[in-house]
PDB file of C-alpha atoms in Angstrom:
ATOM      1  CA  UNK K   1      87.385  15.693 182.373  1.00 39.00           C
ATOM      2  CA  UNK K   2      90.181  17.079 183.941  1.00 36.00           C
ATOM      3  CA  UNK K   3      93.337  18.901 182.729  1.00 36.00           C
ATOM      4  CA  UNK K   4      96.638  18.636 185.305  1.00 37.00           C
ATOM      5  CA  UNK K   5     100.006  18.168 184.854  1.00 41.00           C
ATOM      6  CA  UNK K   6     102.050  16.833 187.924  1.00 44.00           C
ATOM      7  CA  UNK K   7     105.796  17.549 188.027  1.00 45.00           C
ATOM      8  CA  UNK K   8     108.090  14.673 187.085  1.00 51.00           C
ATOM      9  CA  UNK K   9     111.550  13.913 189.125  1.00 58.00           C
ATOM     10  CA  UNK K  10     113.070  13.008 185.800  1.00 66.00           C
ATOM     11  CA  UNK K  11     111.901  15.828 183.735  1.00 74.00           C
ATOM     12  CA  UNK K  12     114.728  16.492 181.361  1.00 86.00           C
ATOM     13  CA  UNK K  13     114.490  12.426 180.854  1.00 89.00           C
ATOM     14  CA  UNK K  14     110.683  12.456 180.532  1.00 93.00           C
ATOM     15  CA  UNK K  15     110.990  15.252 178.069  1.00 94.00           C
ATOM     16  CA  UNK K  16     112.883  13.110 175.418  1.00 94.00           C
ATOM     17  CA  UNK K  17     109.899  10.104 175.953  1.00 96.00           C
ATOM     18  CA  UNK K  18     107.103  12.472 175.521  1.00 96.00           C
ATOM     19  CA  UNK K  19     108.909  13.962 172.198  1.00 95.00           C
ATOM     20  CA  UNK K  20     109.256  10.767 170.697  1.00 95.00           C
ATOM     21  CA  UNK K  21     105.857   9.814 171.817  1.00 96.00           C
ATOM     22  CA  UNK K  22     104.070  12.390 169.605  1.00 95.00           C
ATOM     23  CA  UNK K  23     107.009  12.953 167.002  1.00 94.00           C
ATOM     24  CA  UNK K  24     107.229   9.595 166.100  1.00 94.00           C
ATOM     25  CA  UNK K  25     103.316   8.760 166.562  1.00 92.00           C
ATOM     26  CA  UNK K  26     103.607   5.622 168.585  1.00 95.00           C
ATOM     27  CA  UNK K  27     101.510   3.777 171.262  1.00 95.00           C
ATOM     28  CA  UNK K  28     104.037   3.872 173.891  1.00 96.00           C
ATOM     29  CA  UNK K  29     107.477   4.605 174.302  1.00 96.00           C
ATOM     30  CA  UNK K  30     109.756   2.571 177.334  1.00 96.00           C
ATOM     31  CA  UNK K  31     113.316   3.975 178.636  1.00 95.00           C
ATOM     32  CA  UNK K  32     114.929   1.081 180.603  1.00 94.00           C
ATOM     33  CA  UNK K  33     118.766   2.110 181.259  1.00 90.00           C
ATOM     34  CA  UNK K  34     120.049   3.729 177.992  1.00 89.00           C
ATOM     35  CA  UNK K  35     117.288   1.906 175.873  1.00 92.00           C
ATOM     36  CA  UNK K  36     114.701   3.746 173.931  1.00 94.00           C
ATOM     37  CA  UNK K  37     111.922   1.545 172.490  1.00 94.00           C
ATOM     38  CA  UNK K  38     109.069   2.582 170.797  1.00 95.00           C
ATOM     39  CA  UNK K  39     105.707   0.666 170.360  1.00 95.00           C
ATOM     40  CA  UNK K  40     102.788   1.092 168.066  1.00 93.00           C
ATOM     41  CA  UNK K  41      99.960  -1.356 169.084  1.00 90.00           C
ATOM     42  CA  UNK K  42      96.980  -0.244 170.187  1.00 84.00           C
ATOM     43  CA  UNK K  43      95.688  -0.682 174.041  1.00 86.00           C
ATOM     44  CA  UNK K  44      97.696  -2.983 176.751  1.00 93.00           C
ATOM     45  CA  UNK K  45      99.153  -5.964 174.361  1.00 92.00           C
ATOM     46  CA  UNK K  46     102.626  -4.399 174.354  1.00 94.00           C
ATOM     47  CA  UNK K  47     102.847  -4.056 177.893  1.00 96.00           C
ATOM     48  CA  UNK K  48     101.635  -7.393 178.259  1.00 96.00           C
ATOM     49  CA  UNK K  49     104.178  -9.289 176.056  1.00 94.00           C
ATOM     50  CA  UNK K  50     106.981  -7.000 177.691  1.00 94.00           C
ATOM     51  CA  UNK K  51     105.671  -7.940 181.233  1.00 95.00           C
ATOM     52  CA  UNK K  52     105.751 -11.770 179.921  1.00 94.00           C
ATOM     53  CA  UNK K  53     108.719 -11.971 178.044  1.00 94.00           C
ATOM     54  CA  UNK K  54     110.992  -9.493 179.156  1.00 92.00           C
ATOM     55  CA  UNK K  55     109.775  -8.307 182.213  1.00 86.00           C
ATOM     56  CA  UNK K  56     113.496  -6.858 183.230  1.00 91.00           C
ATOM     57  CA  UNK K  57     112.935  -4.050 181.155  1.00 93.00           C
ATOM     58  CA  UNK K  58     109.593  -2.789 183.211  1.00 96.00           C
ATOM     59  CA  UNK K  59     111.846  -2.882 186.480  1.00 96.00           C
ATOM     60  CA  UNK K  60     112.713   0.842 186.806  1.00 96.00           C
ATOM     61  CA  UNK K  61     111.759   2.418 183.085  1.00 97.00           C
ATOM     62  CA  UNK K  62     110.275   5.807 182.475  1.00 97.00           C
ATOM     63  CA  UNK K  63     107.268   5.303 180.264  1.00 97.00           C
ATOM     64  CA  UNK K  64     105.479   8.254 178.290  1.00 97.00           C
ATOM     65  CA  UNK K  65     102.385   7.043 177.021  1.00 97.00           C
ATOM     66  CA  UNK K  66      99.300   8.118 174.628  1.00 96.00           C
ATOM     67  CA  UNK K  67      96.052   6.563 176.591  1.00 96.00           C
ATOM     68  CA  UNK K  68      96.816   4.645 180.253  1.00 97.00           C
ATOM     69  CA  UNK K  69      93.487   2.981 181.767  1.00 97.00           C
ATOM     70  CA  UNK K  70      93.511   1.066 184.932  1.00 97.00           C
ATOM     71  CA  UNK K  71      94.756  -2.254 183.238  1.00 97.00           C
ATOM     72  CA  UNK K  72      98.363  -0.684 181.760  1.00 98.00           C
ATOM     73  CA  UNK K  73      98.907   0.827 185.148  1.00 98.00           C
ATOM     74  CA  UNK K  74      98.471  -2.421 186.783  1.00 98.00           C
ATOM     75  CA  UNK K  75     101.032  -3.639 183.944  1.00 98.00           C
ATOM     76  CA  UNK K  76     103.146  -0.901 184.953  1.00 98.00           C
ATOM     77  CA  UNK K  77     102.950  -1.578 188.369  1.00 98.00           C
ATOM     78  CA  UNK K  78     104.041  -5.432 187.952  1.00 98.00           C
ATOM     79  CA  UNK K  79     106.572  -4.393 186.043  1.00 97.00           C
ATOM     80  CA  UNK K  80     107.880  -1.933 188.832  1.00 97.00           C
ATOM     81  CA  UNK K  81     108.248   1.084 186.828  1.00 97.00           C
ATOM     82  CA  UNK K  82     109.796   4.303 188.075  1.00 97.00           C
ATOM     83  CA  UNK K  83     107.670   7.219 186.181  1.00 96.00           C
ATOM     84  CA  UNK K  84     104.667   7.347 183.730  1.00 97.00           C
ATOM     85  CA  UNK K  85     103.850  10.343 181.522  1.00 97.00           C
ATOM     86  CA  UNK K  86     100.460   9.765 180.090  1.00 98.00           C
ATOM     87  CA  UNK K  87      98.579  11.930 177.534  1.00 97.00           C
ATOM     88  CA  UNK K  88      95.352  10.660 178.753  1.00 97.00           C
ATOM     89  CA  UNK K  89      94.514   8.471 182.104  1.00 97.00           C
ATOM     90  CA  UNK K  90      91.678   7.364 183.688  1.00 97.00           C
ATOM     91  CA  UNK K  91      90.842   8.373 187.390  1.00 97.00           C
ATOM     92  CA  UNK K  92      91.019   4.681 188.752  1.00 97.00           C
ATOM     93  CA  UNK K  93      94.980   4.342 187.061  1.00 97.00           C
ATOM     94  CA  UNK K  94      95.731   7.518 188.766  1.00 97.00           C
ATOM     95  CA  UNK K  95      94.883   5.999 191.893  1.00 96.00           C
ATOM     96  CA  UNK K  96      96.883   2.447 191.267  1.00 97.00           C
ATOM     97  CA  UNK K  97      99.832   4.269 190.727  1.00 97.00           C
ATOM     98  CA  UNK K  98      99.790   6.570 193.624  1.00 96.00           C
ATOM     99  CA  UNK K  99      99.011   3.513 196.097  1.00 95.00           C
ATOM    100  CA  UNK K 100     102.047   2.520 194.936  1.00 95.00           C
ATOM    101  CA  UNK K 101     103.833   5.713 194.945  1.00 96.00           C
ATOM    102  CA  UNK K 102     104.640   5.934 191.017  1.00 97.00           C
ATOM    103  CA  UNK K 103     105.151   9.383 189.712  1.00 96.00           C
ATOM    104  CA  UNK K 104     102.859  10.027 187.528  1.00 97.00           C
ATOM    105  CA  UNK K 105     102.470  12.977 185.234  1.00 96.00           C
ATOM    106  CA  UNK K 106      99.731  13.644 182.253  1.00 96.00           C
ATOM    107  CA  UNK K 107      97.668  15.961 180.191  1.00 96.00           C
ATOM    108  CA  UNK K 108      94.316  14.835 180.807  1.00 97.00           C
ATOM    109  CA  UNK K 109      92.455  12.919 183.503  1.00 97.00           C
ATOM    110  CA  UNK K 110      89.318  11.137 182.477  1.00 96.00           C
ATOM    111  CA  UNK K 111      86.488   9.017 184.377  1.00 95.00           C
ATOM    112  CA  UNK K 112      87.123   6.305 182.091  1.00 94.00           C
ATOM    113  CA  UNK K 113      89.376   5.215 179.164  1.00 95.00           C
ATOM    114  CA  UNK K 114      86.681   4.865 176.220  1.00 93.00           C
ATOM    115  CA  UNK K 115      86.621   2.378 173.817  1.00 90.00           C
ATOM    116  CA  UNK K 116      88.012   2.681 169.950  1.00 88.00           C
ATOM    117  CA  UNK K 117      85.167   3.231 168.439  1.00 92.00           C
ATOM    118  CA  UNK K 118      84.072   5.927 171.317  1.00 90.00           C
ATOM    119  CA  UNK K 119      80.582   4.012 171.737  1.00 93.00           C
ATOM    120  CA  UNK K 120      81.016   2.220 175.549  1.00 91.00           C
ATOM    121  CA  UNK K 121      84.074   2.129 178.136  1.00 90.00           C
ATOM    122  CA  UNK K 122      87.330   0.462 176.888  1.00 94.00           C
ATOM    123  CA  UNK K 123      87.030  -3.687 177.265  1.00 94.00           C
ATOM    124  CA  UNK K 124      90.000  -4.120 179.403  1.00 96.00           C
ATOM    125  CA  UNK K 125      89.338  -0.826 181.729  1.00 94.00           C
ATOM    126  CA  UNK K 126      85.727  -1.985 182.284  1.00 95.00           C
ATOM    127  CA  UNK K 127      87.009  -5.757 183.365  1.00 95.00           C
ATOM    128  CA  UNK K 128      89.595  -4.375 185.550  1.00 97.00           C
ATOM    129  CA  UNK K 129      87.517  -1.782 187.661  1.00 94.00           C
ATOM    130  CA  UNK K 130      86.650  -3.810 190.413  1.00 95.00           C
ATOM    131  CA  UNK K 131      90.152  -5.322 190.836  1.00 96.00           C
ATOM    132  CA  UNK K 132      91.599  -4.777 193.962  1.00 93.00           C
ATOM    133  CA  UNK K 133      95.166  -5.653 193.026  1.00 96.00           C
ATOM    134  CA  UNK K 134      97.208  -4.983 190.327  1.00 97.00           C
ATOM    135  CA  UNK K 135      97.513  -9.301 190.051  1.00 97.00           C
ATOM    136  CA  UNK K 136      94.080  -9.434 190.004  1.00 97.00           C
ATOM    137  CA  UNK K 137      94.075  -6.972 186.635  1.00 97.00           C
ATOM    138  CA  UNK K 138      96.470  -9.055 185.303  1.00 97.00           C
ATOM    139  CA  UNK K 139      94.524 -12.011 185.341  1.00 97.00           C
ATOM    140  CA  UNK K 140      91.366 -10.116 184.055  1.00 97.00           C
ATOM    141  CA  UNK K 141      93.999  -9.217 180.753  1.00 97.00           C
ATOM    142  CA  UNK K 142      94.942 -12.116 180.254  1.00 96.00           C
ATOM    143  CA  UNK K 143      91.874 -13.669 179.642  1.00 95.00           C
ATOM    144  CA  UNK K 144      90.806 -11.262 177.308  1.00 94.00           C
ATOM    145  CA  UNK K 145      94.067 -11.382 175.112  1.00 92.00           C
ATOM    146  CA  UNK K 146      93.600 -15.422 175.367  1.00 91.00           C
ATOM    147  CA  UNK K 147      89.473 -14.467 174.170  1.00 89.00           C
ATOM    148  CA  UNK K 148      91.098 -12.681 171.067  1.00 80.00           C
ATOM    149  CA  UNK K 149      93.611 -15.512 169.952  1.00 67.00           C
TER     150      UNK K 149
END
């Protein structure tokens, strides 16, 4: 485990995400423009449903976020972000994002993103850790949300 903090070009901006990330005890919290919106489900599945069905608001948001694994950064990637603050990410989402040159700050770097129960890796960071593209994670998420349903 590893402990770094990078330093984010929107700081002062960042700030107010990672605030409302632990104040109000959410998932995940997206700035797109002047919107604020805060989410509360566990793992990638708001991500995914804001990639599907409003993908507009990925396009350029700061996101501060409580656990990022290789599958939300390729979400994040697809959805063109501009910065990610993450509490805890996993070595292979660090390296996504800086392929694609997204700032990324964060408390904690870890090998892998465990699962809930902390017995085995997470299911969706262990299907997407042989992706080579962020399209090819995608695919790999959506057939496990589809396995849920």
């Amino acid at each position: 485990m590893n402990t770094h903090r990078t330093t984010a070009h929107n700081a002062p901006a960042m700030q107010v995400l990672i605030d409302l990330l632990f104040g109000e005890q959410v998932s995940c919290v997206v700035r797109s423009g002047d919107t604020i919106r805060l989410f509360r489900q566990r793992g990638v599945k708001d991500l995914f449903r804001l990639l599907k069905e409003s993908p507009g608001e990925l396009r350029g948001a700061l996101i501060a976020d409580k656990v990022v694994g290789k599958g939300a950064a390729a979400l994040m990637v697809l959805g063109g972000i501009r910065e990610l603050y993450a509490d805890v990410i996993s070595y292979p989402a660090l390296e996504l994002l800086a392929r694609k040159r997204i700032p990324v700050s964060y408390s904690i770097a870890v090998e892998r993103i465990a699962n809930r129960t902390q017995t085995g890796p997470c299911p969706i960071e262990e299907r997407c850790m042989a992706c080579e593209s962020p399209e090819e994670c995608l695919r790999k998420i959506e057939e496990f949300i589809s396995s849920e349903s």
